[in-house]
Amino acid sequence: MSKVYYQRDKNFEPDFEQFLRVLRRDIPHRPTLFEFAMNDRILGKLSGEKNENKSSRLAPFRRLIKAFTNAGYDYTTISAWRTNTLDFPKGNMAEKESRSLNAGSMITDWESFEKYPWPDARAGDYELYNDLGKLLPDGMKLIASGNGGLLENVIDLAGFENISLMYMLDETLTTNIFNFVGERLLKFYEIVASIDTVGACIVNDDWGFKNQTMFPPEMLRRWVFPWHKKIVEVIHRAGKPAILHSCGQVKDVMKDVIVDMKYDGKHSFEDLIIPVEEAYDLWGKRIAIIGGIDMDFLARMPVKDIQRRSLAMLRKQLSRGGYLLGSGNSIPDYIPDENYFAMISAVKNI
Amino acid sequence: MSELLERLSMLVEVGKINKVTPYPPEMKDMDGASEITQQALERGIDPQIILNDGLMPGMSRIGEKFARGEAFIPNMLISAKAMNAAMDHLKPFFDGGEMPSKGTLIIGTVKGDLHDIGKNLVKMIMEGDGWSVIDLGTDVGGDKFVKSVNEHKEAIIGISALLTTTMLNMEEVITKLRENNSSTKIFVGGAAVSKSFSEKIGADGYFRDPYSFAQSFN
């Protein structure tokens, strides 16, 4: 055991109801935090455990839950890649600091579609989510997310440029690929949302570049959004809120997200696209706004500026709620630890 | 003649490749860029005129629409495919099968970064505007750019980066290129890059979209 570098409060008690209040666009009784994912170094500093213990099925999660608790979250986010529940086999993809959206495509035509080893969405270890309940402190729930979203997985399977041409030149194959991925993701969310320890779900699916959506909105409305609508429906049917994590410029489809798909919260904001303060003013009365302290801002700005902006955002939500403080996307290892701590410590100063 | 070339431009712009391709749905079973180019040649229209007044304006128009946010990347890809189908008919008429060129662009995504969609769009638009493009691919360091520019002394260079972390590697590439050939024009672009950043690292220019980059040379 090594040093714990940050604790929200020694007596902090998670209270998932505070998170639910925000998702209902109410004012929480105390400032509430959100983070989708954090790098291993910061998990080590928050938990006081430098390395992940892999001695048993539950052991790696003990450290993760401890880190989220010490940081002051009311939940632990848990992705399907950690639980080995649903994963679409991919081709070889070289990875550096980034990876190509064209790499690793396994489905380029009907023959490769028919040969593809489609996973069984029911075959995963969903009991794990139940078992993790033994590790959760009172008041804390899990927030479950998939291993990539519908469009992300289709792009991974077919390649961005391939699918761009395919939807125009072979609509039937395109429909089949989206349906095969969509049916499996829907089943995944139907199962996880019904588990008692899971309090909410994140549907993570990037749709945009800096200036616009990756595909024309009418393409998204035909192949992507109907599946999101079904996924939100199964999450809501289980009595849980659904959060959309989608990066890039999505303003042209935000009405679809709010009115048609009926997401409860939107996560992922970038200053170059729309600063979270503006997003809160623009959409905050109709959907909870989550995170949004820009990644570049977090990476480069001095601690006092990060504290000032985080505090200002918390003050902004005091009158009508519907906001969770957190980063625009996640905490990768290039964000200085002290900058992340500066952001989350704003909850102590309001 | 102008009516045929205008139709050819329109077919490239909307991405109608040939008669059998189903896109756009409202043009099903109609001749595409491939058939109309063949017809233009059969009518004796000069291949250079077909290229300059038929194909290139179509590609330019879709690039302009993309720059205005009125078209999307898939529209650019299908237009490029239509243009390539037409070019297959023209190539035999040019010396050695090589298209006449406005100049050479050496392009690559900077070291550490594997994103290639933005780079590929620049390549498509520049080729559509009459440039020869040497694509060095992704994860390209200074040495590879230097080697290529030494082989193509008159070329200009385009460097792409998507991330705030990888764009920092652009400066190292530019320094290396300047050390080897100070007269080479170097342009940068990509989601995280800005005009002020390009000035800071000593690039000769920054463009926010492929169309404005191509137009800056016209």
XYZ file of C-alpha atoms in Angstrom:
568
model
C 0.000 0.000 0.000
C 1.371 3.413 -0.922
C 0.191 6.937 -0.289
C -3.311 8.129 -1.160
C -2.725 11.471 -2.889
C -6.245 12.839 -2.780
C -9.468 12.290 -0.894
C -12.620 14.335 -1.304
C -13.375 13.982 2.388
C -12.344 11.330 4.884
C -16.009 10.953 5.811
C -17.285 11.017 2.229
C -20.198 8.681 1.666
C -21.259 7.963 -1.909
C -24.911 8.708 -2.588
C -26.089 7.575 -6.003
C -29.316 9.511 -5.505
C -27.319 12.744 -6.012
C -26.277 11.504 -9.442
C -29.867 10.552 -10.261
C -31.070 14.015 -9.230
C -28.697 15.569 -11.760
C -29.841 13.195 -14.500
C -33.409 14.330 -13.734
C -32.055 17.890 -14.152
C -32.624 18.657 -10.480
C -30.153 20.340 -8.159
C -28.073 17.816 -6.193
C -27.784 18.294 -2.440
C -24.028 18.611 -2.865
C -21.803 19.150 -5.933
C -21.517 15.934 -7.918
C -18.655 14.678 -10.021
C -18.406 12.580 -13.151
C -15.557 10.816 -14.930
C -15.863 8.188 -17.635
C -12.325 6.804 -17.504
C -9.032 7.561 -15.770
C -5.466 6.534 -16.503
C -3.766 3.883 -14.430
C -1.334 6.302 -12.746
C -4.159 8.415 -11.349
C -6.074 5.307 -10.252
C -2.938 4.307 -8.335
C -2.664 7.709 -6.655
C -6.346 7.818 -5.732
C -6.502 4.262 -4.410
C -3.097 4.118 -2.760
C -2.456 0.899 -4.685
C 0.196 1.362 -7.325
C -0.578 -1.749 -9.340
C -3.739 -3.602 -10.192
C -4.086 -6.842 -8.248
C -5.129 -9.585 -10.650
C -5.101 -12.460 -8.194
C -8.820 -13.075 -8.491
C -11.777 -12.223 -10.692
C -12.855 -9.353 -8.431
C -9.447 -8.146 -7.261
C -8.734 -5.604 -10.070
C -12.051 -3.889 -9.364
C -11.284 -3.361 -5.669
C -8.648 -0.778 -6.613
C -10.905 0.852 -9.215
C -13.801 1.241 -6.791
C -11.481 2.550 -4.082
C -10.118 5.183 -6.494
C -13.606 6.380 -7.474
C -14.671 6.477 -3.820
C -11.645 8.466 -2.624
C -12.029 10.937 -5.489
C -15.605 11.547 -4.373
C -17.724 9.915 -7.050
C -21.086 8.335 -6.253
C -20.483 5.455 -8.642
C -17.760 3.556 -10.429
C -17.855 3.516 -14.209
C -17.205 0.112 -15.660
C -16.670 -0.624 -19.325
C -17.428 -3.899 -21.095
C -13.733 -4.280 -21.928
C -13.113 -4.764 -18.198
C -15.891 -7.298 -17.757
C -15.289 -9.363 -20.872
C -18.968 -9.312 -21.750
C -19.284 -8.124 -25.350
C -16.399 -7.596 -27.720
C -16.465 -7.569 -31.522
C -13.280 -9.242 -32.824
C -11.192 -6.743 -34.809
C -8.451 -7.082 -37.394
C -4.903 -5.950 -36.701
C -4.759 -2.273 -35.819
C -1.447 -0.530 -35.272
C -1.694 1.856 -32.331
C 0.532 4.780 -31.436
C -0.858 7.863 -29.729
C -3.795 7.407 -32.063
C -5.098 4.868 -34.539
C -6.612 5.055 -37.976
C -10.354 4.693 -38.455
C -9.511 2.817 -41.634
C -7.355 0.169 -39.973
C -8.250 -3.408 -39.153
C -11.402 -3.729 -41.212
C -12.674 -7.317 -41.372
C -15.918 -6.747 -43.283
C -15.541 -5.273 -46.733
C -18.074 -7.298 -48.737
C -20.757 -9.974 -48.411
C -18.244 -12.800 -48.247
C -16.330 -11.279 -45.335
C -19.629 -10.346 -43.641
C -20.754 -13.960 -43.743
C -17.396 -15.245 -42.486
C -17.196 -12.779 -39.596
C -17.238 -14.475 -36.142
C -20.197 -12.610 -34.652
C -20.031 -12.715 -30.843
C -22.896 -13.983 -28.689
C -24.001 -11.031 -26.563
C -25.488 -13.382 -23.957
C -22.305 -15.381 -23.412
C -20.399 -12.902 -21.224
C -19.808 -12.931 -17.489
C -22.701 -10.681 -16.482
C -22.725 -12.254 -13.021
C -19.600 -10.190 -12.422
C -21.697 -7.002 -12.190
C -23.723 -8.642 -9.428
C -20.652 -9.896 -7.635
C -19.077 -6.443 -7.714
C -21.897 -5.355 -5.412
C -19.905 -6.986 -2.593
C -17.119 -4.443 -3.159
C -19.257 -1.330 -3.521
C -19.518 0.966 -0.510
C -23.038 1.765 0.681
C -24.709 4.282 -1.586
C -22.517 3.545 -4.599
C -23.678 1.967 -7.872
C -21.942 0.916 -11.077
C -22.382 2.811 -14.335
C -21.998 0.331 -17.185
C -20.791 1.154 -20.682
C -20.245 -0.913 -23.815
C -16.997 -1.748 -25.539
C -17.544 0.942 -28.166
C -20.854 1.996 -29.621
C -22.854 1.138 -32.686
C -21.198 3.429 -35.210
C -17.765 2.970 -33.614
C -17.975 -0.796 -33.901
C -19.287 -0.676 -37.460
C -16.403 1.647 -38.418
C -13.936 -0.691 -36.698
C -15.363 -3.699 -38.531
C -15.732 -2.146 -41.982
C -13.263 0.786 -41.970
C -14.376 4.415 -42.198
C -13.775 4.919 -45.899
C -15.244 1.506 -46.764
C -18.469 2.120 -44.848
C -18.649 5.652 -46.299
C -18.872 4.190 -49.791
C -20.749 1.055 -48.788
C -23.825 2.853 -47.466
C -24.194 4.562 -50.834
C -23.350 1.577 -53.029
C -24.733 -1.417 -51.090
C -27.545 -0.447 -48.763
C -28.509 -4.043 -47.982
C -25.049 -5.022 -46.755
C -24.851 -1.774 -44.774
C -28.206 -2.501 -43.131
C -27.086 -6.026 -42.265
C -23.853 -4.876 -40.639
C -25.634 -2.222 -38.554
C -28.336 -4.726 -37.575
C -25.871 -7.426 -36.539
C -23.928 -4.974 -34.356
C -27.066 -3.226 -33.101
C -28.835 -6.417 -32.013
C -25.825 -7.428 -29.937
C -25.361 -4.046 -28.290
C -29.079 -3.911 -27.533
C -28.885 -7.298 -25.817
C -25.808 -6.200 -23.843
C -27.600 -3.104 -22.524
C -30.817 -5.035 -21.867
C -28.877 -7.447 -19.643
C -26.646 -4.958 -17.796
C -29.437 -2.432 -17.216
C -31.514 -5.107 -15.476
C -28.754 -5.857 -12.921
C -29.400 -4.298 -9.520
C -25.836 -3.083 -8.907
C -25.919 -1.118 -12.174
C -27.492 2.270 -11.541
C -27.127 3.816 -15.000
C -25.663 3.129 -18.429
C -23.348 5.070 -20.708
C -23.817 4.484 -24.414
C -20.487 5.480 -25.908
C -20.521 6.183 -29.627
C -18.496 8.935 -31.322
C -20.358 10.565 -34.198
C -18.489 13.743 -35.074
C -15.335 15.415 -36.235
C -14.385 18.954 -35.276
C -16.627 20.666 -37.824
C -19.492 18.274 -38.462
C -20.815 14.752 -38.008
C -18.756 12.012 -39.680
C -21.732 11.068 -41.841
C -24.657 13.146 -43.076
C -27.438 13.347 -40.446
C -29.837 11.499 -42.767
C -27.421 8.529 -42.878
C -27.200 8.533 -39.063
C -30.999 8.764 -38.800
C -31.424 5.761 -41.048
C -28.781 3.367 -39.688
C -27.493 4.586 -36.326
C -30.140 6.468 -34.360
C -32.936 3.836 -34.458
C -30.641 1.451 -32.555
C -29.766 4.139 -30.018
C -33.469 4.758 -29.509
C -34.019 1.049 -28.838
C -31.044 0.920 -26.458
C -32.301 3.911 -24.463
C -35.730 2.277 -24.313
C -34.374 -0.918 -22.744
C -32.313 1.072 -20.232
C -35.354 3.183 -19.303
C -37.546 0.073 -19.096
C -35.154 -1.132 -16.358
C -35.747 2.167 -14.546
C -32.215 3.495 -15.168
C -31.000 6.690 -16.862
C -29.049 6.584 -20.126
C -26.074 8.831 -20.875
C -24.758 9.451 -24.356
C -20.986 9.817 -24.646
C -20.350 11.123 -28.147
C -17.365 13.176 -29.250
C -17.174 15.712 -32.029
C -19.542 18.266 -33.529
C -23.065 16.907 -33.050
C -25.152 20.102 -32.873
C -27.089 19.172 -36.011
C -28.371 16.012 -34.328
C -28.818 17.158 -30.713
C -32.576 17.440 -31.256
C -32.560 13.749 -32.249
C -30.590 12.931 -29.089
C -32.985 14.787 -26.798
C -36.399 14.439 -28.435
C -36.207 11.198 -30.383
C -33.645 9.026 -28.583
C -34.560 10.532 -25.190
C -31.125 10.389 -23.613
C -31.017 11.741 -20.056
C -27.471 13.105 -20.203
C -24.851 14.129 -22.756
C -21.142 13.651 -22.100
C -18.088 14.814 -24.089
C -17.543 18.459 -24.921
C -14.628 20.283 -26.512
C -13.902 24.014 -26.380
C -13.054 24.094 -30.088
C -16.565 22.795 -30.832
C -18.731 24.195 -28.054
C -17.483 25.101 -24.568
C -19.446 23.307 -21.861
C -20.672 26.630 -20.446
C -22.410 27.361 -23.769
C -23.678 23.788 -24.086
C -25.262 24.098 -20.631
C -27.021 27.313 -21.651
C -28.091 25.869 -24.996
C -29.262 22.358 -24.072
C -29.106 22.168 -20.258
C -32.831 22.675 -19.735
C -33.636 19.597 -21.820
C -30.762 17.199 -21.068
C -28.223 16.888 -18.230
C -24.813 18.239 -19.226
C -21.953 16.082 -18.029
C -18.263 16.932 -17.623
C -16.963 19.298 -20.262
C -13.826 20.818 -18.722
C -11.881 20.744 -21.968
C -9.060 18.226 -22.309
C -6.597 20.675 -23.826
C -7.491 23.191 -21.120
C -6.898 20.518 -18.465
C -3.615 19.510 -20.031
C -2.097 22.958 -20.467
C -3.618 25.536 -18.147
C -2.293 26.445 -14.722
C -3.951 24.925 -11.657
C -5.557 28.214 -10.584
C -7.292 28.625 -13.964
C -8.594 25.042 -13.785
C -9.904 25.634 -10.266
C -11.515 28.909 -11.329
C -13.305 27.390 -14.313
C -14.435 24.285 -12.415
C -15.781 26.408 -9.574
C -17.531 28.740 -11.991
C -19.238 25.765 -13.628
C -20.401 24.459 -10.252
C -21.750 27.908 -9.362
C -23.494 28.122 -12.712
C -25.521 24.973 -11.995
C -26.538 26.015 -8.470
C -29.768 27.646 -9.613
C -31.129 24.905 -11.836
C -28.929 21.801 -11.521
C -28.516 19.267 -14.304
C -24.713 19.398 -14.339
C -21.943 17.008 -13.235
C -18.398 18.348 -12.967
C -15.732 16.450 -14.889
C -13.409 16.428 -17.860
C -14.533 16.877 -21.439
C -13.761 13.245 -22.176
C -11.546 11.294 -19.746
C -8.279 11.544 -17.828
C -5.531 10.142 -20.092
C -1.964 10.092 -18.824
C -0.977 13.356 -20.521
C -3.209 15.322 -18.137
C -0.981 16.387 -15.221
C -2.228 14.779 -12.013
C -2.300 18.109 -10.152
C -4.541 19.573 -12.850
C -7.045 16.742 -12.442
C -6.958 17.139 -8.656
C -7.478 20.891 -9.099
C -10.653 20.205 -11.087
C -12.230 17.725 -8.699
C -11.246 19.687 -5.601
C -13.592 22.480 -6.738
C -16.386 20.544 -4.993
C -14.667 21.319 -1.665
C -14.563 25.032 -2.272
C -18.119 25.864 -3.177
C -19.687 20.433 -75.862
C -20.112 22.654 -72.803
C -23.379 20.896 -71.946
C -21.591 17.528 -71.871
C -18.756 18.890 -69.739
C -21.195 20.600 -67.413
C -22.999 17.262 -67.007
C -19.669 15.589 -66.296
C -18.932 18.154 -63.583
C -22.313 17.512 -62.025
C -21.785 13.723 -62.097
C -18.450 14.050 -60.293
C -19.972 16.458 -57.776
C -22.863 14.135 -56.892
C -20.720 10.980 -57.087
C -22.395 9.127 -59.951
C -19.597 6.724 -60.882
C -21.100 4.740 -63.742
C -24.375 3.371 -65.043
C -24.513 0.351 -62.750
C -23.723 2.066 -59.456
C -26.948 2.737 -57.510
C -25.908 6.112 -56.083
C -27.463 8.669 -56.154
C -30.759 6.744 -56.055
C -32.548 9.340 -58.204
C -29.998 8.693 -61.002
C -30.432 4.919 -61.069
C -29.608 3.377 -64.502
C -28.382 6.706 -65.841
C -24.932 7.184 -67.353
C -22.241 8.140 -64.860
C -18.909 9.973 -65.026
C -17.293 6.959 -66.698
C -19.752 6.739 -69.623
C -19.978 10.506 -70.158
C -16.174 10.809 -70.270
C -16.083 8.085 -72.904
C -18.774 9.905 -74.883
C -16.835 13.174 -74.640
C -13.732 11.473 -76.039
C -15.763 9.916 -78.863
C -17.020 13.399 -79.770
C -13.407 14.461 -80.116
C -13.152 16.698 -77.083
C -9.542 17.199 -76.022
C -8.717 15.069 -72.920
C -7.083 18.093 -71.287
C -10.327 20.062 -71.708
C -12.354 17.162 -70.319
C -10.061 17.163 -67.305
C -9.921 20.940 -66.798
C -13.506 21.884 -67.657
C -15.368 18.686 -66.749
C -13.782 16.731 -63.942
C -11.853 19.326 -61.941
C -14.758 21.779 -61.488
C -16.909 18.919 -60.157
C -14.320 17.961 -57.576
C -13.769 21.610 -56.712
C -17.489 22.183 -56.150
C -17.831 19.253 -53.732
C -14.704 20.454 -51.906
C -16.220 23.919 -51.618
C -19.473 22.472 -50.277
C -17.473 20.468 -47.730
C -15.644 23.612 -46.630
C -19.040 25.313 -46.108
C -20.352 22.318 -44.120
C -22.875 21.462 -46.840
C -21.255 18.148 -47.786
C -19.717 15.359 -45.716
C -16.639 13.164 -46.038
C -18.567 10.295 -47.699
C -19.702 12.779 -50.390
C -16.063 13.662 -51.064
C -15.081 9.996 -51.212
C -17.769 9.065 -53.724
C -16.932 12.126 -55.852
C -13.285 11.086 -55.896
C -14.355 7.617 -56.973
C -16.410 9.095 -59.830
C -13.461 11.252 -60.882
C -11.099 8.276 -60.826
C -13.501 6.250 -62.976
C -13.446 9.088 -65.523
C -9.661 9.464 -65.341
C -9.214 5.825 -66.336
C -10.492 6.820 -69.785
C -8.219 9.881 -70.004
C -4.902 8.480 -68.792
C -3.981 6.696 -72.062
C -4.085 10.072 -73.851
C -1.433 11.669 -71.651
C 2.326 11.060 -71.947
C 3.257 7.774 -70.317
C -0.213 7.519 -68.844
C 0.687 10.300 -66.386
C -1.752 13.120 -65.812
C -0.465 16.678 -66.345
C 0.334 18.201 -62.982
C 0.296 21.650 -61.366
C 3.041 20.542 -59.000
C 3.907 17.933 -56.405
C 2.624 17.721 -52.848
C 4.348 15.432 -50.352
C 1.888 14.624 -47.623
C 1.913 12.619 -44.388
C 0.478 12.341 -40.892
C 3.058 13.318 -38.306
C 5.034 10.871 -36.177
C 3.030 9.263 -33.373
C -0.299 9.832 -35.104
C -2.067 7.195 -37.186
C -5.119 9.225 -38.182
C -5.406 9.325 -41.940
C -8.863 10.530 -42.945
C -7.995 14.241 -43.028
C -4.788 13.526 -44.895
C -6.647 11.376 -47.414
C -9.173 14.168 -48.016
C -6.395 16.648 -48.749
C -4.883 14.119 -51.132
C -8.196 13.652 -52.947
C -8.902 17.353 -53.323
C -5.367 18.198 -54.429
C -5.315 15.378 -56.978
C -8.717 16.531 -58.149
C -7.254 19.993 -58.586
C -4.454 18.699 -60.774
C -1.599 18.058 -58.346
C 0.623 14.983 -58.100
C 0.487 13.753 -54.526
C 3.127 11.605 -52.854
C 1.467 10.079 -49.818
C 4.006 9.057 -47.162
C 1.239 7.576 -45.017
C 0.895 7.928 -41.254
C 3.367 8.102 -38.348
C 5.883 9.939 -40.550
C 9.031 11.387 -38.977
C 11.342 14.140 -40.222
C 13.808 11.807 -41.942
C 11.166 10.363 -44.240
C 9.949 13.836 -45.237
C 13.552 14.941 -45.881
C 14.266 11.872 -48.026
C 11.154 12.482 -50.102
C 11.801 16.192 -50.584
C 15.365 15.407 -51.676
C 13.875 13.193 -54.388
C 11.316 15.849 -55.408
C 13.101 19.163 -55.019
C 10.232 21.373 -56.225
C 7.599 19.748 -54.071
C 5.635 21.413 -51.297
C 4.887 19.594 -48.050
C 1.688 19.007 -46.095
C 1.801 17.654 -42.532
C -1.297 16.491 -40.697
C -2.014 15.823 -37.014
C -5.260 15.179 -35.197
C -4.242 15.350 -31.563
C -2.888 18.096 -29.345
C -0.212 15.655 -28.249
C 0.974 14.610 -31.702
C 0.815 18.078 -33.270
C 3.779 18.973 -31.082
C 5.858 16.563 -33.212
C 5.267 18.828 -36.224
C 7.834 21.314 -34.973
C 10.555 18.648 -34.956
C 9.703 17.684 -38.542
C 9.770 21.317 -39.682
C 13.119 21.909 -37.984
C 14.574 18.886 -39.749
C 13.202 19.976 -43.104
C 14.514 23.527 -42.676
C 17.960 22.178 -41.841
C 17.955 20.237 -45.092
C 16.084 22.454 -47.508
C 15.116 25.878 -46.263
C 13.157 26.835 -49.377
C 10.601 24.039 -49.125
C 7.113 25.371 -48.409
C 5.577 23.521 -45.478
C 1.866 23.577 -44.673
C 0.128 22.100 -41.648
C -3.434 21.085 -40.863
C -5.608 18.854 -38.708
C -8.262 19.093 -36.033
C -6.093 20.409 -33.217
C -3.880 22.697 -35.328
C -4.485 26.457 -35.504
C -3.032 29.400 -37.426
C -1.202 30.665 -34.345
C 0.291 27.222 -33.720
C 1.455 26.974 -37.337
C 3.157 30.374 -37.046
C 4.756 29.385 -33.752
C 6.382 26.287 -35.223
C 7.548 28.064 -38.378
C 5.188 26.560 -40.953
C 4.443 28.523 -44.116
C 0.715 28.203 -43.741
C -2.296 26.595 -42.092
C -5.572 25.719 -43.778
C -8.708 24.585 -41.985
C -10.026 22.525 -44.906
C -8.655 20.886 -48.079
C -10.588 23.150 -50.438
C -9.083 26.396 -49.110
C -5.638 24.769 -49.284
C -6.123 23.900 -52.973
C -7.611 27.305 -53.758
C -4.637 29.115 -52.242
C -2.564 27.969 -55.232
C -5.109 28.921 -57.901
